[in-house]
XYZ file of C-alpha atoms in Angstrom:
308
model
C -72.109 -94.926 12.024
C -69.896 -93.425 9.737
C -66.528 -91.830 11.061
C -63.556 -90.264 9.119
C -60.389 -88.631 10.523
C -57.328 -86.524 9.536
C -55.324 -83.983 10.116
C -58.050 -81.100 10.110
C -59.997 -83.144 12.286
C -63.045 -86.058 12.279
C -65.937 -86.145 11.173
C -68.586 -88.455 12.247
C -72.497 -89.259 11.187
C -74.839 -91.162 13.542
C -77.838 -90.541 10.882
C -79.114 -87.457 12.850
C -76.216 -85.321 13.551
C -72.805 -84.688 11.845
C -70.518 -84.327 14.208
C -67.493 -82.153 13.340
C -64.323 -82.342 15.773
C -61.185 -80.158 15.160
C -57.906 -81.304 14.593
C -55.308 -80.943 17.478
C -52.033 -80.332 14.834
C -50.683 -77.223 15.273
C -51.239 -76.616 11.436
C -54.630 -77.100 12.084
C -56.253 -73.065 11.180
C -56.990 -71.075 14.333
C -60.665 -70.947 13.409
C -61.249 -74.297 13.451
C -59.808 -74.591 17.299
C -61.396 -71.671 18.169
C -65.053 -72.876 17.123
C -64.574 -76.499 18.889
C -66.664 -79.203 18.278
C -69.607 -78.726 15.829
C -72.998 -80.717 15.744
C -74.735 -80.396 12.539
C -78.398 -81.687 12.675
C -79.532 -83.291 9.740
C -82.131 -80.654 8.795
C -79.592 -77.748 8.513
C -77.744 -79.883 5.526
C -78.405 -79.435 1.904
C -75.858 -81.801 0.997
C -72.565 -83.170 0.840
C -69.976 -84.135 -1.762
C -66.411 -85.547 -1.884
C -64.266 -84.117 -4.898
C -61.058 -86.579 -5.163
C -57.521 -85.428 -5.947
C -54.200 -86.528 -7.124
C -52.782 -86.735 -3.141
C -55.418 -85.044 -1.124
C -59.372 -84.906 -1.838
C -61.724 -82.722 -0.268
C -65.128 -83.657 1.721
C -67.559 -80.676 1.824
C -70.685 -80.266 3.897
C -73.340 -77.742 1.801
C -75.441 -76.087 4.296
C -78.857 -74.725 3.343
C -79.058 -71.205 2.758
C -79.463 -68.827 6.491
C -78.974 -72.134 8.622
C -75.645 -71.216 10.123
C -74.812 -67.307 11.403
C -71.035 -68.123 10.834
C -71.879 -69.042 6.573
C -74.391 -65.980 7.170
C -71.748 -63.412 8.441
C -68.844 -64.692 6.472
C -71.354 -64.417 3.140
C -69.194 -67.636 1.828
C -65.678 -65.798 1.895
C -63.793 -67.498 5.083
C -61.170 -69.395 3.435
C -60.862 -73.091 2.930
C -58.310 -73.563 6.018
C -60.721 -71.741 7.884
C -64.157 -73.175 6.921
C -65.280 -75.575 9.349
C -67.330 -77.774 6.494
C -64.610 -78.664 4.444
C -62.193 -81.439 5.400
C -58.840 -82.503 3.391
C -58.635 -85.986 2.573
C -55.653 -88.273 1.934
C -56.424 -90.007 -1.020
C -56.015 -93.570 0.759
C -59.175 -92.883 2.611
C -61.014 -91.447 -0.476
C -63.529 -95.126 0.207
C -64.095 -94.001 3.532
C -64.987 -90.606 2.328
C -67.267 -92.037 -0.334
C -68.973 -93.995 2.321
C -69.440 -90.989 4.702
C -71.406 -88.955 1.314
C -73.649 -92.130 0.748
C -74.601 -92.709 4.375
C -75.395 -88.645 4.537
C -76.891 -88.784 0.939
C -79.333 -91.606 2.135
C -80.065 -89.923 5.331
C -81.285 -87.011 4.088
C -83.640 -88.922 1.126
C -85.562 -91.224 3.768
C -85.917 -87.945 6.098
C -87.349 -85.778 2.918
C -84.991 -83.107 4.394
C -85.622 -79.565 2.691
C -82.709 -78.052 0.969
C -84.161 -74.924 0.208
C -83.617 -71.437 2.630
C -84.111 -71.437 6.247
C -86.110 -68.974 8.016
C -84.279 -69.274 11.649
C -80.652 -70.293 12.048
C -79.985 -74.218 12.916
C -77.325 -74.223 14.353
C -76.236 -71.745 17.543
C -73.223 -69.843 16.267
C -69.867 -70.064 18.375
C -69.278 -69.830 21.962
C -69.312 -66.739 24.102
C -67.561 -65.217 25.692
C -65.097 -65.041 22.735
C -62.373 -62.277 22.093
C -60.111 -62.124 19.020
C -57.272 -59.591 17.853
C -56.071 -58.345 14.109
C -55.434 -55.649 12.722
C -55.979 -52.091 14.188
C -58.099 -54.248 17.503
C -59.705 -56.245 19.370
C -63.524 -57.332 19.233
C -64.902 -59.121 22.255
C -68.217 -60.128 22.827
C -70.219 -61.902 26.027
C -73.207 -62.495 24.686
C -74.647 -59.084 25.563
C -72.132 -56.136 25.021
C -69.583 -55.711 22.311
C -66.307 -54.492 23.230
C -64.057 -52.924 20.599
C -60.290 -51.931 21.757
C -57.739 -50.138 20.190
C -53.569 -50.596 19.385
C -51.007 -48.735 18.312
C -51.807 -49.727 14.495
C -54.910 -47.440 14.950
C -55.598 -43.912 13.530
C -55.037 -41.159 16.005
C -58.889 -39.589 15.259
C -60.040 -43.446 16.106
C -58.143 -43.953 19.092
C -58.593 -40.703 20.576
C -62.380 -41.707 21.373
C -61.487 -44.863 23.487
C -62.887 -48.190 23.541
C -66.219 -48.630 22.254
C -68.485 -50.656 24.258
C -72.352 -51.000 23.143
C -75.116 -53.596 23.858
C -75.871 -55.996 21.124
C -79.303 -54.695 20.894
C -78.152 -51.269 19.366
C -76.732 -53.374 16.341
C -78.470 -53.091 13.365
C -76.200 -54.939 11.300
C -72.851 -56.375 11.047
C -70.658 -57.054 8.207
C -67.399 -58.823 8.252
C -64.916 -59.152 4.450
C -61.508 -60.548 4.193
C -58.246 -58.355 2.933
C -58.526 -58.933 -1.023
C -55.379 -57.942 -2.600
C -54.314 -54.417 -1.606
C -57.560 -54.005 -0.108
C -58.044 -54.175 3.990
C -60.875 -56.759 5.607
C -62.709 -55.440 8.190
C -65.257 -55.870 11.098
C -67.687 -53.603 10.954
C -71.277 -52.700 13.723
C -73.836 -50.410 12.124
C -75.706 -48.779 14.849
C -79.141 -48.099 15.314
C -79.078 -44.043 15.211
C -75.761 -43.968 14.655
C -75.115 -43.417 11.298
C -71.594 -43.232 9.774
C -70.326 -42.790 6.073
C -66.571 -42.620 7.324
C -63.872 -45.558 5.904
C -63.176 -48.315 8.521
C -59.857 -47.267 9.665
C -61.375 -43.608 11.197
C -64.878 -45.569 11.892
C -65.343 -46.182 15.995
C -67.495 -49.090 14.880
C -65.164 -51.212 12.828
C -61.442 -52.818 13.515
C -59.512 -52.849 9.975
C -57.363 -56.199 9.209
C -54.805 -56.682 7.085
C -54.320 -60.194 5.468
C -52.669 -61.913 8.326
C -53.480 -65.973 9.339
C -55.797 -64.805 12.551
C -57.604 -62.144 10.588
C -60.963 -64.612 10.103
C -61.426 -65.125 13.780
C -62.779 -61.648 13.709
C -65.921 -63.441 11.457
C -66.278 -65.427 14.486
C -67.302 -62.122 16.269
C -69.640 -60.953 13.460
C -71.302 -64.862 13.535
C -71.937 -64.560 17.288
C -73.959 -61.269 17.194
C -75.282 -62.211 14.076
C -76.520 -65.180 15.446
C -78.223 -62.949 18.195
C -79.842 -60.750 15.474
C -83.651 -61.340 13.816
C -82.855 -63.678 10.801
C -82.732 -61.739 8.109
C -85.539 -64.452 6.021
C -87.419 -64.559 9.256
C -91.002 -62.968 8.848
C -90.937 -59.128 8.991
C -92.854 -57.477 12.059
C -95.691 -55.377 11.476
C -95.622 -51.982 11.516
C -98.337 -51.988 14.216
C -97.503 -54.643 15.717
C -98.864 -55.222 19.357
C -95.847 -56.392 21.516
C -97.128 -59.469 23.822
C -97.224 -59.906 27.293
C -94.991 -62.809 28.288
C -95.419 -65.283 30.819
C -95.346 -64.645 35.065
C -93.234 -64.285 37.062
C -91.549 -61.833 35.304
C -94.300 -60.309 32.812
C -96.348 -57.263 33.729
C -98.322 -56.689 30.426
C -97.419 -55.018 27.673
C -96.413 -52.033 29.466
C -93.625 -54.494 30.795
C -92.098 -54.948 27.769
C -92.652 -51.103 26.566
C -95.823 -51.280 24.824
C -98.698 -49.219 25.374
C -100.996 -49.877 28.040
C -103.720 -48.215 26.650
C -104.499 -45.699 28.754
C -103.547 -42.789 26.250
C -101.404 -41.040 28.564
C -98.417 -38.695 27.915
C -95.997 -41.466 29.507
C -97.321 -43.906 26.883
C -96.266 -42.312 23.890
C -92.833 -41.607 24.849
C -90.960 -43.902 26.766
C -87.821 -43.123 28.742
C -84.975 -44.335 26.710
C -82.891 -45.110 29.854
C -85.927 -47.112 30.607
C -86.055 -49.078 27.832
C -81.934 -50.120 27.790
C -82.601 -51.164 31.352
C -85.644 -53.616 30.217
C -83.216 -54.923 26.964
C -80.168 -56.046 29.826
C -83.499 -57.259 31.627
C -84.510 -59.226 28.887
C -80.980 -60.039 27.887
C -80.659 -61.709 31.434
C -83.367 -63.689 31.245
C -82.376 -65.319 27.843
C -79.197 -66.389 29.399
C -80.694 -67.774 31.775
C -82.985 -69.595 30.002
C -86.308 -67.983 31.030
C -86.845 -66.802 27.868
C -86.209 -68.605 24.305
C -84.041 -67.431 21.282
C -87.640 -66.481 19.754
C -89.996 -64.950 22.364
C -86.366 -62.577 23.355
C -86.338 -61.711 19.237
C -90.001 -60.426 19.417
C -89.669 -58.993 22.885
C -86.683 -57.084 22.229
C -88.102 -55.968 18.443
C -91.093 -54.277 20.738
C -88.616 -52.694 22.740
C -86.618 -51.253 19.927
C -89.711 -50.131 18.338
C -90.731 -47.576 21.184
C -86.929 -45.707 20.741
């Protein structure tokens, strides 16, 4: 067992898991409270290093590539304070540091643990229900719907539409990017259908920030829909692909899941949107509550979205 702690928080390895708990100092970055504890699994890591300094060192985890929907969403721009995987180490405890990196280092050698890409994320993404504020909004999501809310920083021809609120299975993609200079971050939802060439301060679909300490909580938002989206190095579906029954009680064939039945009928080959939504919350439901796993809900609900 190898253990380290400091101000940002400890860090523990039991030879499977890494085990990454925040630090309770106020100084401690709002995105690592508001993620919580962390557990790594061995097969997510791609390895780990400890670069020493004068006063204060820094221990780094390297995940592999498309293992984490926070590193995925952020695409590697959350800031050191903010990134869960780095830790800040007093320079007295550089041995204990160096002891952590062999014990990992070793781990992952007698495992043969792959460091390349990942096809499906490893870890789960954060917590929902999960709200945060910057900028022009606030996000909020619950696992199924995105919220996004407006304040008075917000441009009248935004604003005057009200709060958008939209399932997470009309989400094509979502992008977050820090403020850079003069230049605004932003959290921004493309939508299936919906398509938008308009900057993200008069865009419905994105919340603007503007530099300030909180501003990366709103990557926490992106990494918990992203996490919710098909990976984007999983396999591709098939453009005539036959959506699968799933298993009783709930399954009725592939009718049930708005696939054809076969029968050649007007009905089959265009489905009542309103229809379909309702079977996505069904679906949606029965994720949650744990009828249905993260995988069989991706290809479900990618045989849904194909009949829109």
């Amino acid at each position: 067992m190898a253990e380290i702690t400091q101000r940002d928080g400890t860090w523990s390895f039991d030879g499977d898991t890494v085990r990454i708990v925040p630090g309770r100092d106020k100084r401690v970055n709002p995105v690592r409270q508001a993620l919580g504890e962390l557990a790594v699994p061995l097969g997510a890591l791609a390895g780990i290093t400890y670069e020493p300094g004068r006063r204060t060192g820094r221990l780094r985890l390297k995940l592999r590539e498309g293992a984490d929907p926070l590193l995925q969403a952020a695409g590697g721009e959350l800031p050191d304070a903010a990134d869960p995987y780095q830790l800040p180490v007093e320079s007295e405890r550089a041995g204990v540091a160096e002891y952590m990196v062999d014990e990992v280092r070793q781990a992952l050698l007698l495992e043969q643990v792959d460091s390349g890409p990942c096809d499906r994320y490893l870890l789960p993404g954060p917590s929902v229900p999960l709200s945060a504020s910057a900028g022009d909004g606030t996000a909020s999501f619950d696992g199924e719907q995105i919220r996004l809310e407006w304040n008075w920083k917000t441009e009248v021809a935004k604003k005057s539409g009200g709060p958008r609120v939209f399932p997470v299975s009309d989400v094509e993609t979502v992008k977050w990017t820090p403020s850079k200079g003069l230049e605004n971050g932003y959290l921004r939802f493309a939508l299936f259908k919906v398509p938008t060439s308009a900057a993200p301060k008069y865009d419905p679909y994105a919340i603007v920030t503007y530099g300030l300490k909180k501003d990366p909580l709103m990557a926490l938002v992106a990494a918990a829909v992203t996490a919710r989206l098909p990976h984007p190095a999983g396999p591709p579906e098939p453009a005539d692909a036959v959506p699968v029954a799933l298993p009783a009680p709930w399954a009725k064939g592939p009718a049930a899941i708005g696939g054809s039945t076969g029968n050649g009928g007007d009905g089959d080959s265009e489905a009542d949107h309103d229809a379909l939504l309702r079977r996505l919350r069904e679906l949606g439901e029965l994720r949650r509550d744990g009828v249905l796993t993260e995988e069989e809900f991706a290809t479900v609900k990618q045989a849904v979205l194909r009949r829109f």
